[in-house]
Amino acid sequence: MARVFVIGGANIDIFARSDEKIIPHDSNIAKISFSYGGVGRNISENITNLGEDIYFVSAFSNDYFGKKIAQDCLDKGFNLAFSKFVDNVPSSIYISIFDNDGGTYVSCNDMEICNCIDQNMIFDLINVITDEDYVIVDTNLNEDTITYIFDNLKGKKIVDAVSVNKIHRLQKVIKRIDILKLNRIEAETVYNGKLIEDADYINLLNQMTFESDREVVITNSEGVYVGYHNEVYFYGHNELVDSLKKDAGAGDAFLAAYVYGDLHKVNIESKCCLGLAASRLTILSGDSVAKYNIHDVSKQLTRMHIKGGKLKTN
């Protein structure tokens, strides 16, 4: 049975949602909340919610927050056998400001501790991970560590691009990624242009998947585009835009459910539907990670009117 290893960041999330439309360079009245987060950690929790076991490989500070984050991971059932605690480096903190409509206005992060997820940590996994295992990587890791993972670890490689400012860290390995998940803004950085029409997505995805077995997944506010084996698919539903609450964590939920589908050998359509349902549950919850299981995802699918299929590529 394939195992899932997630290598990435864990941090404290601080979210502020403005009561009114944000006025730049001024003090805005907002609702502020605190939780545990990080792309790697969030993906791990989502996959655990779906009933799969997780090996979470990360670095935790020995400060107060680091110990609390690690304990929360253990409480949620993560296996931390290959993680480590470090001294003299503060815990990672992510701050996100949302406009009154729930969309991300600006985010900032201090993730210096992710540099402690280094080659020495990854070396310990070389004889542990097998070809049938899954290795999920987020780009909070530095470029050298990401490259070392691809050069030395077996397993199916899945990558979350995380942000425009970090996608360049994939330049040496991008052609070796088995499943790459991008949002529209990240994909536009790769495309070097705007993605507006189906034709734009088709052009980019054909370029990225030409004569390869990789899957490239691009999420946007309307749904998801997937390029695979020189074919492009789109699946979506109107509710993603109409009742947006807060978009933080939706992409992590999507990727987790998409990987869950891949683990269970379902087709592209089913993987996309699982991802959209999990993403929808996350948006409705207002939290970075919703409390749900695979039965909740299945029920959500029955309430959604997902449409789409293979797009014409010529």
PDB file of C-alpha atoms in Angstrom:
ATOM      1  CA  MET A   1       0.000   0.000   0.000  1.00  0.00           C
ATOM      2  CA  ALA A   2       1.345   3.403  -0.975  1.00  0.00           C
ATOM      3  CA  ARG A   3       2.270   5.748   1.844  1.00  0.00           C
ATOM      4  CA  VAL A   4       2.030   9.540   1.752  1.00  0.00           C
ATOM      5  CA  PHE A   5       4.921  11.760   2.799  1.00  0.00           C
ATOM      6  CA  VAL A   6       4.313  15.512   2.962  1.00  0.00           C
ATOM      7  CA  ILE A   7       7.448  17.663   3.105  1.00  0.00           C
ATOM      8  CA  GLY A   8       6.738  21.291   3.866  1.00  0.00           C
ATOM      9  CA  GLY A   9       5.944  24.086   6.257  1.00  0.00           C
ATOM     10  CA  ALA A  10       3.891  24.340   9.429  1.00  0.00           C
ATOM     11  CA  ASN A  11       3.109  27.693  10.931  1.00  0.00           C
ATOM     12  CA  ILE A  12       0.880  29.948  12.947  1.00  0.00           C
ATOM     13  CA  ASP A  13      -1.849  31.534  10.794  1.00  0.00           C
ATOM     14  CA  ILE A  14      -3.212  34.955  11.668  1.00  0.00           C
ATOM     15  CA  PHE A  15      -6.215  36.005   9.588  1.00  0.00           C
ATOM     16  CA  ALA A  16      -7.912  39.391   9.504  1.00  0.00           C
ATOM     17  CA  ARG A  17     -11.103  40.003   7.541  1.00  0.00           C
ATOM     18  CA  SER A  18     -12.116  43.624   7.113  1.00  0.00           C
ATOM     19  CA  ASP A  19     -15.680  44.561   8.046  1.00  0.00           C
ATOM     20  CA  GLU A  20     -15.804  46.970   5.098  1.00  0.00           C
ATOM     21  CA  LYS A  21     -13.869  47.309   1.857  1.00  0.00           C
ATOM     22  CA  ILE A  22     -10.228  47.786   2.803  1.00  0.00           C
ATOM     23  CA  ILE A  23      -8.892  51.337   2.846  1.00  0.00           C
ATOM     24  CA  PRO A  24      -5.145  51.120   2.065  1.00  0.00           C
ATOM     25  CA  HIS A  25      -2.656  52.881   4.358  1.00  0.00           C
ATOM     26  CA  ASP A  26      -5.250  53.215   7.122  1.00  0.00           C
ATOM     27  CA  SER A  27      -6.511  51.267  10.139  1.00  0.00           C
ATOM     28  CA  ASN A  28      -9.387  48.949   9.185  1.00  0.00           C
ATOM     29  CA  ILE A  29     -11.878  47.382  11.601  1.00  0.00           C
ATOM     30  CA  ALA A  30     -11.702  43.611  11.186  1.00  0.00           C
ATOM     31  CA  LYS A  31     -12.404  40.209  12.677  1.00  0.00           C
ATOM     32  CA  ILE A  32      -9.071  38.575  13.574  1.00  0.00           C
ATOM     33  CA  SER A  33      -8.489  34.868  14.181  1.00  0.00           C
ATOM     34  CA  PHE A  34      -5.579  32.572  14.974  1.00  0.00           C
ATOM     35  CA  SER A  35      -4.986  28.945  13.940  1.00  0.00           C
ATOM     36  CA  TYR A  36      -2.356  26.413  12.959  1.00  0.00           C
ATOM     37  CA  GLY A  37      -1.477  26.363   9.280  1.00  0.00           C
ATOM     38  CA  GLY A  38       1.166  26.047   6.602  1.00  0.00           C
ATOM     39  CA  VAL A  39       0.628  24.558   3.159  1.00  0.00           C
ATOM     40  CA  GLY A  40       2.294  21.232   3.973  1.00  0.00           C
ATOM     41  CA  ARG A  41       0.537  20.987   7.335  1.00  0.00           C
ATOM     42  CA  ASN A  42      -2.850  21.894   5.852  1.00  0.00           C
ATOM     43  CA  ILE A  43      -2.523  19.349   3.044  1.00  0.00           C
ATOM     44  CA  SER A  44      -1.560  16.751   5.648  1.00  0.00           C
ATOM     45  CA  GLU A  45      -4.611  17.485   7.782  1.00  0.00           C
ATOM     46  CA  ASN A  46      -6.925  17.364   4.781  1.00  0.00           C
ATOM     47  CA  ILE A  47      -5.570  13.984   3.680  1.00  0.00           C
ATOM     48  CA  THR A  48      -5.841  12.694   7.249  1.00  0.00           C
ATOM     49  CA  ASN A  49      -9.465  13.862   7.315  1.00  0.00           C
ATOM     50  CA  LEU A  50     -10.067  11.675   4.263  1.00  0.00           C
ATOM     51  CA  GLY A  51      -8.817   8.640   6.150  1.00  0.00           C
ATOM     52  CA  GLU A  52      -5.228   8.300   4.942  1.00  0.00           C
ATOM     53  CA  ASP A  53      -2.138   8.085   7.147  1.00  0.00           C
ATOM     54  CA  ILE A  54       0.469  10.834   6.779  1.00  0.00           C
ATOM     55  CA  TYR A  55       4.181  11.152   7.383  1.00  0.00           C
ATOM     56  CA  PHE A  56       4.715  14.879   7.870  1.00  0.00           C
ATOM     57  CA  VAL A  57       8.309  16.018   7.386  1.00  0.00           C
ATOM     58  CA  SER A  58       8.890  19.520   8.741  1.00  0.00           C
ATOM     59  CA  ALA A  59      10.979  21.645  11.097  1.00  0.00           C
ATOM     60  CA  PHE A  60       9.519  22.979  14.345  1.00  0.00           C
ATOM     61  CA  SER A  61      11.021  25.694  16.499  1.00  0.00           C
ATOM     62  CA  ASN A  62      11.743  24.881  20.128  1.00  0.00           C
ATOM     63  CA  ASP A  63       9.868  28.047  21.055  1.00  0.00           C
ATOM     64  CA  TYR A  64       6.359  28.115  22.540  1.00  0.00           C
ATOM     65  CA  PHE A  65       4.548  28.217  19.194  1.00  0.00           C
ATOM     66  CA  GLY A  66       6.688  25.468  17.676  1.00  0.00           C
ATOM     67  CA  LYS A  67       5.851  23.055  20.478  1.00  0.00           C
ATOM     68  CA  LYS A  68       2.146  23.887  20.188  1.00  0.00           C
ATOM     69  CA  ILE A  69       2.171  23.342  16.401  1.00  0.00           C
ATOM     70  CA  ALA A  70       3.945  19.992  16.745  1.00  0.00           C
ATOM     71  CA  GLN A  71       1.576  18.798  19.465  1.00  0.00           C
ATOM     72  CA  ASP A  72      -1.403  19.757  17.321  1.00  0.00           C
ATOM     73  CA  CYS A  73       0.061  17.694  14.458  1.00  0.00           C
ATOM     74  CA  LEU A  74       0.437  14.692  16.759  1.00  0.00           C
ATOM     75  CA  ASP A  75      -3.097  15.156  18.074  1.00  0.00           C
ATOM     76  CA  LYS A  76      -4.359  15.018  14.489  1.00  0.00           C
ATOM     77  CA  GLY A  77      -2.557  11.743  13.855  1.00  0.00           C
ATOM     78  CA  PHE A  78       0.453  12.878  11.825  1.00  0.00           C
ATOM     79  CA  ASN A  79       3.555  10.690  11.981  1.00  0.00           C
ATOM     80  CA  LEU A  80       6.429  13.088  12.806  1.00  0.00           C
ATOM     81  CA  ALA A  81       9.194  10.464  12.886  1.00  0.00           C
ATOM     82  CA  PHE A  82      11.196  12.339  10.231  1.00  0.00           C
ATOM     83  CA  SER A  83      10.557  15.878  11.490  1.00  0.00           C
ATOM     84  CA  LYS A  84      12.861  17.773  13.847  1.00  0.00           C
ATOM     85  CA  PHE A  85      12.996  20.580  16.425  1.00  0.00           C
ATOM     86  CA  VAL A  86      15.498  23.400  16.006  1.00  0.00           C
ATOM     87  CA  ASP A  87      16.860  26.049  18.374  1.00  0.00           C
ATOM     88  CA  ASN A  88      17.373  29.782  17.802  1.00  0.00           C
ATOM     89  CA  VAL A  89      14.948  30.018  14.856  1.00  0.00           C
ATOM     90  CA  PRO A  90      11.450  31.421  15.456  1.00  0.00           C
ATOM     91  CA  SER A  91       8.299  29.576  14.475  1.00  0.00           C
ATOM     92  CA  SER A  92       6.919  30.297  11.047  1.00  0.00           C
ATOM     93  CA  ILE A  93       4.110  32.878  11.011  1.00  0.00           C
ATOM     94  CA  TYR A  94       1.719  33.641   8.155  1.00  0.00           C
ATOM     95  CA  ILE A  95      -0.525  36.719   8.187  1.00  0.00           C
ATOM     96  CA  SER A  96      -3.331  37.120   5.655  1.00  0.00           C
ATOM     97  CA  ILE A  97      -5.642  40.106   5.221  1.00  0.00           C
ATOM     98  CA  PHE A  98      -9.016  39.521   3.561  1.00  0.00           C
ATOM     99  CA  ASP A  99     -11.287  42.140   2.052  1.00  0.00           C
ATOM    100  CA  ASN A 100     -14.902  42.238   3.190  1.00  0.00           C
ATOM    101  CA  ASP A 101     -15.910  39.906   0.331  1.00  0.00           C
ATOM    102  CA  GLY A 102     -13.584  37.172   1.638  1.00  0.00           C
ATOM    103  CA  GLY A 103     -10.963  37.412  -1.104  1.00  0.00           C
ATOM    104  CA  THR A 104      -7.298  37.638  -0.158  1.00  0.00           C
ATOM    105  CA  TYR A 105      -6.131  41.271  -0.156  1.00  0.00           C
ATOM    106  CA  VAL A 106      -2.513  40.715   0.871  1.00  0.00           C
ATOM    107  CA  SER A 107      -0.511  38.076   2.734  1.00  0.00           C
ATOM    108  CA  CYS A 108       2.889  38.137   4.430  1.00  0.00           C
ATOM    109  CA  ASN A 109       4.986  35.356   5.862  1.00  0.00           C
ATOM    110  CA  ASP A 110       8.129  34.705   7.866  1.00  0.00           C
ATOM    111  CA  MET A 111       9.118  31.143   7.049  1.00  0.00           C
ATOM    112  CA  GLU A 112      12.844  31.207   7.694  1.00  0.00           C
ATOM    113  CA  ILE A 113      12.538  27.943   9.627  1.00  0.00           C
ATOM    114  CA  CYS A 114      11.687  26.117   6.377  1.00  0.00           C
ATOM    115  CA  ASN A 115      15.385  26.468   5.470  1.00  0.00           C
ATOM    116  CA  CYS A 116      16.004  23.994   8.293  1.00  0.00           C
ATOM    117  CA  ILE A 117      14.230  21.341   6.203  1.00  0.00           C
ATOM    118  CA  ASP A 118      17.534  20.594   4.537  1.00  0.00           C
ATOM    119  CA  GLN A 119      19.409  17.875   2.706  1.00  0.00           C
ATOM    120  CA  ASN A 120      20.404  16.167   5.966  1.00  0.00           C
ATOM    121  CA  MET A 121      16.715  15.690   6.822  1.00  0.00           C
ATOM    122  CA  ILE A 122      15.895  14.427   3.343  1.00  0.00           C
ATOM    123  CA  PHE A 123      18.863  12.037   3.390  1.00  0.00           C
ATOM    124  CA  ASP A 124      17.138  10.075   6.157  1.00  0.00           C
ATOM    125  CA  LEU A 125      14.251   9.352   3.755  1.00  0.00           C
ATOM    126  CA  ILE A 126      16.302   7.930   0.875  1.00  0.00           C
ATOM    127  CA  ASN A 127      16.046   4.317   2.009  1.00  0.00           C
ATOM    128  CA  VAL A 128      12.545   4.735   3.439  1.00  0.00           C
ATOM    129  CA  ILE A 129      10.460   5.977   0.506  1.00  0.00           C
ATOM    130  CA  THR A 130       9.671   3.449  -2.237  1.00  0.00           C
ATOM    131  CA  ASP A 131       8.532   3.827  -5.839  1.00  0.00           C
ATOM    132  CA  GLU A 132       4.879   3.307  -4.915  1.00  0.00           C
ATOM    133  CA  ASP A 133       4.855   6.016  -2.232  1.00  0.00           C
ATOM    134  CA  TYR A 134       3.670   9.599  -2.714  1.00  0.00           C
ATOM    135  CA  VAL A 135       5.895  12.595  -1.929  1.00  0.00           C
ATOM    136  CA  ILE A 136       4.072  15.932  -1.660  1.00  0.00           C
ATOM    137  CA  VAL A 137       6.294  19.022  -1.604  1.00  0.00           C
ATOM    138  CA  ASP A 138       5.445  22.669  -1.067  1.00  0.00           C
ATOM    139  CA  THR A 139       7.665  25.477  -2.322  1.00  0.00           C
ATOM    140  CA  ASN A 140       8.254  26.917   1.125  1.00  0.00           C
ATOM    141  CA  LEU A 141      11.333  24.685   0.907  1.00  0.00           C
ATOM    142  CA  ASN A 142      14.378  26.304  -0.644  1.00  0.00           C
ATOM    143  CA  GLU A 143      15.441  25.460  -4.190  1.00  0.00           C
ATOM    144  CA  ASP A 144      18.428  23.334  -3.162  1.00  0.00           C
ATOM    145  CA  THR A 145      16.280  21.126  -0.926  1.00  0.00           C
ATOM    146  CA  ILE A 146      13.595  20.740  -3.591  1.00  0.00           C
ATOM    147  CA  THR A 147      16.215  19.734  -6.165  1.00  0.00           C
ATOM    148  CA  TYR A 148      17.788  17.279  -3.708  1.00  0.00           C
ATOM    149  CA  ILE A 149      14.383  15.662  -3.138  1.00  0.00           C
ATOM    150  CA  PHE A 150      13.906  15.104  -6.867  1.00  0.00           C
ATOM    151  CA  ASP A 151      17.459  13.863  -7.347  1.00  0.00           C
ATOM    152  CA  ASN A 152      17.428  11.372  -4.470  1.00  0.00           C
ATOM    153  CA  LEU A 153      13.948  10.290  -3.394  1.00  0.00           C
ATOM    154  CA  LYS A 154      11.793   7.681  -5.079  1.00  0.00           C
ATOM    155  CA  GLY A 155       8.016   7.928  -5.213  1.00  0.00           C
ATOM    156  CA  LYS A 156       5.428   9.924  -7.111  1.00  0.00           C
ATOM    157  CA  LYS A 157       6.217  13.630  -6.795  1.00  0.00           C
ATOM    158  CA  ILE A 158       3.376  16.103  -6.235  1.00  0.00           C
ATOM    159  CA  VAL A 159       4.073  19.821  -5.845  1.00  0.00           C
ATOM    160  CA  ASP A 160       1.993  22.767  -4.672  1.00  0.00           C
ATOM    161  CA  ALA A 161       3.459  25.951  -6.145  1.00  0.00           C
ATOM    162  CA  VAL A 162       2.260  27.966  -3.070  1.00  0.00           C
ATOM    163  CA  SER A 163       2.862  31.483  -4.465  1.00  0.00           C
ATOM    164  CA  VAL A 164       4.147  33.541  -7.363  1.00  0.00           C
ATOM    165  CA  ASN A 165       7.220  34.529  -5.355  1.00  0.00           C
ATOM    166  CA  LYS A 166       8.238  30.891  -4.806  1.00  0.00           C
ATOM    167  CA  ILE A 167       7.422  29.162  -8.085  1.00  0.00           C
ATOM    168  CA  HIS A 168      10.906  29.921  -9.445  1.00  0.00           C
ATOM    169  CA  ARG A 169      12.249  27.361  -6.976  1.00  0.00           C
ATOM    170  CA  LEU A 170      10.855  24.664  -9.282  1.00  0.00           C
ATOM    171  CA  GLN A 171      12.805  25.680 -12.375  1.00  0.00           C
ATOM    172  CA  LYS A 172      15.310  22.800 -12.128  1.00  0.00           C
ATOM    173  CA  VAL A 173      12.692  20.104 -11.482  1.00  0.00           C
ATOM    174  CA  ILE A 174       9.489  21.250 -13.171  1.00  0.00           C
ATOM    175  CA  LYS A 175       9.725  18.658 -15.949  1.00  0.00           C
ATOM    176  CA  ARG A 176      10.037  15.864 -13.367  1.00  0.00           C
ATOM    177  CA  ILE A 177       6.916  16.715 -11.348  1.00  0.00           C
ATOM    178  CA  ASP A 178       4.190  14.067 -11.644  1.00  0.00           C
ATOM    179  CA  ILE A 179       1.351  16.319 -10.434  1.00  0.00           C
ATOM    180  CA  LEU A 180       1.802  20.106 -10.272  1.00  0.00           C
ATOM    181  CA  LYS A 181      -0.924  22.272  -8.721  1.00  0.00           C
ATOM    182  CA  LEU A 182      -1.044  25.988  -9.524  1.00  0.00           C
ATOM    183  CA  ASN A 183      -3.638  28.666  -9.028  1.00  0.00           C
ATOM    184  CA  ARG A 184      -4.452  31.045 -11.864  1.00  0.00           C
ATOM    185  CA  ILE A 185      -2.046  33.769 -10.724  1.00  0.00           C
ATOM    186  CA  GLU A 186       0.832  31.303 -10.367  1.00  0.00           C
ATOM    187  CA  ALA A 187       0.018  29.811 -13.773  1.00  0.00           C
ATOM    188  CA  GLU A 188       0.044  33.271 -15.362  1.00  0.00           C
ATOM    189  CA  THR A 189       3.611  33.669 -14.117  1.00  0.00           C
ATOM    190  CA  VAL A 190       4.560  30.500 -16.001  1.00  0.00           C
ATOM    191  CA  TYR A 191       2.504  31.547 -19.033  1.00  0.00           C
ATOM    192  CA  ASN A 192       3.913  35.078 -18.971  1.00  0.00           C
ATOM    193  CA  GLY A 193       0.473  36.414 -19.812  1.00  0.00           C
ATOM    194  CA  LYS A 194      -3.172  36.494 -18.760  1.00  0.00           C
ATOM    195  CA  LEU A 195      -5.269  33.342 -18.618  1.00  0.00           C
ATOM    196  CA  ILE A 196      -8.761  34.447 -19.633  1.00  0.00           C
ATOM    197  CA  GLU A 197     -10.271  32.103 -22.219  1.00  0.00           C
ATOM    198  CA  ASP A 198     -10.240  28.328 -22.452  1.00  0.00           C
ATOM    199  CA  ALA A 199      -7.783  28.719 -25.323  1.00  0.00           C
ATOM    200  CA  ASP A 200      -5.240  30.377 -22.997  1.00  0.00           C
ATOM    201  CA  TYR A 201      -5.392  27.480 -20.543  1.00  0.00           C
ATOM    202  CA  ILE A 202      -5.237  24.926 -23.361  1.00  0.00           C
ATOM    203  CA  ASN A 203      -2.165  26.582 -24.844  1.00  0.00           C
ATOM    204  CA  LEU A 204      -0.310  26.661 -21.518  1.00  0.00           C
ATOM    205  CA  LEU A 205      -1.286  23.148 -20.453  1.00  0.00           C
ATOM    206  CA  ASN A 206      -0.358  21.681 -23.822  1.00  0.00           C
ATOM    207  CA  GLN A 207       3.057  23.294 -23.489  1.00  0.00           C
ATOM    208  CA  MET A 208       3.549  21.976 -19.964  1.00  0.00           C
ATOM    209  CA  THR A 209       2.365  18.413 -20.587  1.00  0.00           C
ATOM    210  CA  PHE A 210       3.601  17.820 -24.151  1.00  0.00           C
ATOM    211  CA  GLU A 211       4.817  14.218 -24.574  1.00  0.00           C
ATOM    212  CA  SER A 212       4.845  13.572 -20.822  1.00  0.00           C
ATOM    213  CA  ASP A 213       2.894  11.657 -18.193  1.00  0.00           C
ATOM    214  CA  ARG A 214       2.650  14.611 -15.824  1.00  0.00           C
ATOM    215  CA  GLU A 215      -0.597  16.192 -14.707  1.00  0.00           C
ATOM    216  CA  VAL A 216      -0.739  19.974 -14.413  1.00  0.00           C
ATOM    217  CA  VAL A 217      -3.689  21.293 -12.426  1.00  0.00           C
ATOM    218  CA  ILE A 218      -4.730  24.957 -12.492  1.00  0.00           C
ATOM    219  CA  THR A 219      -7.440  26.127 -10.097  1.00  0.00           C
ATOM    220  CA  ASN A 220      -9.333  29.396 -10.453  1.00  0.00           C
ATOM    221  CA  SER A 221     -12.519  30.924  -9.071  1.00  0.00           C
ATOM    222  CA  GLU A 222     -14.639  29.006 -11.587  1.00  0.00           C
ATOM    223  CA  GLY A 223     -13.180  25.532 -11.192  1.00  0.00           C
ATOM    224  CA  VAL A 224     -10.185  23.557 -12.378  1.00  0.00           C
ATOM    225  CA  TYR A 225      -8.285  22.925 -15.608  1.00  0.00           C
ATOM    226  CA  VAL A 226      -6.153  19.795 -15.922  1.00  0.00           C
ATOM    227  CA  GLY A 227      -3.619  18.967 -18.611  1.00  0.00           C
ATOM    228  CA  TYR A 228      -2.710  15.309 -19.049  1.00  0.00           C
ATOM    229  CA  HIS A 229      -1.429  13.230 -22.002  1.00  0.00           C
ATOM    230  CA  ASN A 230      -1.828  16.147 -24.441  1.00  0.00           C
ATOM    231  CA  GLU A 231      -5.466  16.560 -23.427  1.00  0.00           C
ATOM    232  CA  VAL A 232      -7.087  19.355 -21.403  1.00  0.00           C
ATOM    233  CA  TYR A 233     -10.104  19.044 -19.114  1.00  0.00           C
ATOM    234  CA  PHE A 234     -12.213  21.616 -17.294  1.00  0.00           C
ATOM    235  CA  TYR A 235     -14.625  21.036 -14.400  1.00  0.00           C
ATOM    236  CA  GLY A 236     -16.415  23.695 -12.406  1.00  0.00           C
ATOM    237  CA  HIS A 237     -19.618  25.032 -10.896  1.00  0.00           C
ATOM    238  CA  ASN A 238     -21.055  28.493 -10.328  1.00  0.00           C
ATOM    239  CA  GLU A 239     -21.210  28.316  -6.524  1.00  0.00           C
ATOM    240  CA  LEU A 240     -17.460  28.801  -6.194  1.00  0.00           C
ATOM    241  CA  VAL A 241     -17.905  32.493  -6.990  1.00  0.00           C
ATOM    242  CA  ASP A 242     -21.433  33.246  -5.812  1.00  0.00           C
ATOM    243  CA  SER A 243     -21.007  32.467  -2.107  1.00  0.00           C
ATOM    244  CA  LEU A 244     -17.316  33.010  -1.528  1.00  0.00           C
ATOM    245  CA  LYS A 245     -16.477  33.288   2.159  1.00  0.00           C
ATOM    246  CA  LYS A 246     -12.715  33.080   2.514  1.00  0.00           C
ATOM    247  CA  ASP A 247     -10.408  31.490  -0.009  1.00  0.00           C
ATOM    248  CA  ALA A 248      -7.496  30.579   2.292  1.00  0.00           C
ATOM    249  CA  GLY A 249      -7.026  26.819   2.455  1.00  0.00           C
ATOM    250  CA  ALA A 250      -9.281  25.967  -0.488  1.00  0.00           C
ATOM    251  CA  GLY A 251      -6.322  25.121  -2.713  1.00  0.00           C
ATOM    252  CA  ASP A 252      -4.782  22.892  -0.029  1.00  0.00           C
ATOM    253  CA  ALA A 253      -8.076  21.019   0.327  1.00  0.00           C
ATOM    254  CA  PHE A 254      -8.339  20.622  -3.428  1.00  0.00           C
ATOM    255  CA  LEU A 255      -4.872  19.124  -3.782  1.00  0.00           C
ATOM    256  CA  ALA A 256      -5.368  16.792  -0.815  1.00  0.00           C
ATOM    257  CA  ALA A 257      -8.600  15.376  -2.263  1.00  0.00           C
ATOM    258  CA  TYR A 258      -7.078  15.174  -5.747  1.00  0.00           C
ATOM    259  CA  VAL A 259      -4.179  13.129  -4.345  1.00  0.00           C
ATOM    260  CA  TYR A 260      -6.663  10.978  -2.396  1.00  0.00           C
ATOM    261  CA  GLY A 261      -8.374  10.218  -5.692  1.00  0.00           C
ATOM    262  CA  ASP A 262      -5.059   9.375  -7.318  1.00  0.00           C
ATOM    263  CA  LEU A 263      -4.206   7.030  -4.446  1.00  0.00           C
ATOM    264  CA  HIS A 264      -7.473   5.227  -5.116  1.00  0.00           C
ATOM    265  CA  LYS A 265      -6.838   5.071  -8.890  1.00  0.00           C
ATOM    266  CA  VAL A 266      -9.875   7.089  -9.996  1.00  0.00           C
ATOM    267  CA  ASN A 267      -9.979   9.024 -13.278  1.00  0.00           C
ATOM    268  CA  ILE A 268      -9.334  12.727 -13.935  1.00  0.00           C
ATOM    269  CA  GLU A 269     -13.017  13.667 -13.670  1.00  0.00           C
ATOM    270  CA  SER A 270     -13.428  11.945 -10.304  1.00  0.00           C
ATOM    271  CA  LYS A 271     -10.241  13.496  -8.925  1.00  0.00           C
ATOM    272  CA  CYS A 272     -11.406  16.952  -9.983  1.00  0.00           C
ATOM    273  CA  CYS A 273     -14.857  16.407  -8.465  1.00  0.00           C
ATOM    274  CA  LEU A 274     -13.345  15.251  -5.164  1.00  0.00           C
ATOM    275  CA  GLY A 275     -11.063  18.286  -5.161  1.00  0.00           C
ATOM    276  CA  LEU A 276     -13.861  20.742  -5.931  1.00  0.00           C
ATOM    277  CA  ALA A 277     -16.092  19.271  -3.217  1.00  0.00           C
ATOM    278  CA  ALA A 278     -13.356  19.399  -0.575  1.00  0.00           C
ATOM    279  CA  SER A 279     -12.475  22.932  -1.635  1.00  0.00           C
ATOM    280  CA  ARG A 280     -16.126  23.940  -1.416  1.00  0.00           C
ATOM    281  CA  LEU A 281     -16.464  22.509   2.106  1.00  0.00           C
ATOM    282  CA  THR A 282     -13.403  24.521   3.133  1.00  0.00           C
ATOM    283  CA  ILE A 283     -14.759  27.760   1.702  1.00  0.00           C
ATOM    284  CA  LEU A 284     -18.121  27.229   3.408  1.00  0.00           C
ATOM    285  CA  SER A 285     -16.444  26.523   6.750  1.00  0.00           C
ATOM    286  CA  GLY A 286     -14.535  29.804   6.789  1.00  0.00           C
ATOM    287  CA  ASP A 287     -11.510  27.910   8.178  1.00  0.00           C
ATOM    288  CA  SER A 288      -8.179  27.040   6.563  1.00  0.00           C
ATOM    289  CA  VAL A 289      -8.989  23.349   7.072  1.00  0.00           C
ATOM    290  CA  ALA A 290     -12.591  22.243   7.376  1.00  0.00           C
ATOM    291  CA  LYS A 291     -13.686  19.407   9.652  1.00  0.00           C
ATOM    292  CA  TYR A 292     -14.943  16.786   7.201  1.00  0.00           C
ATOM    293  CA  ASN A 293     -14.442  13.184   6.104  1.00  0.00           C
ATOM    294  CA  ILE A 294     -14.792  11.327   2.819  1.00  0.00           C
ATOM    295  CA  HIS A 295     -18.530  10.795   3.448  1.00  0.00           C
ATOM    296  CA  ASP A 296     -19.003  14.558   3.818  1.00  0.00           C
ATOM    297  CA  VAL A 297     -17.158  15.069   0.530  1.00  0.00           C
ATOM    298  CA  SER A 298     -19.431  12.531  -1.166  1.00  0.00           C
ATOM    299  CA  LYS A 299     -22.531  14.275   0.207  1.00  0.00           C
ATOM    300  CA  GLN A 300     -21.218  17.635  -0.955  1.00  0.00           C
ATOM    301  CA  LEU A 301     -20.783  16.231  -4.452  1.00  0.00           C
ATOM    302  CA  THR A 302     -24.480  15.357  -4.608  1.00  0.00           C
ATOM    303  CA  ARG A 303     -25.351  18.996  -3.823  1.00  0.00           C
ATOM    304  CA  MET A 304     -23.041  20.429  -6.463  1.00  0.00           C
ATOM    305  CA  HIS A 305     -23.766  20.662 -10.157  1.00  0.00           C
ATOM    306  CA  ILE A 306     -20.284  20.102 -11.509  1.00  0.00           C
ATOM    307  CA  LYS A 307     -20.042  20.432 -15.250  1.00  0.00           C
ATOM    308  CA  GLY A 308     -17.242  19.999 -17.715  1.00  0.00           C
ATOM    309  CA  GLY A 309     -15.155  17.444 -19.528  1.00  0.00           C
ATOM    310  CA  LYS A 310     -12.497  17.259 -22.196  1.00  0.00           C
ATOM    311  CA  LEU A 311     -11.900  20.503 -24.107  1.00  0.00           C
ATOM    312  CA  LYS A 312     -11.155  20.691 -27.803  1.00  0.00           C
ATOM    313  CA  THR A 313      -7.455  21.327 -28.216  1.00  0.00           C
ATOM    314  CA  ASN A 314      -7.306  22.243 -31.896  1.00  0.00           C
TER     315      ASN A 314
END
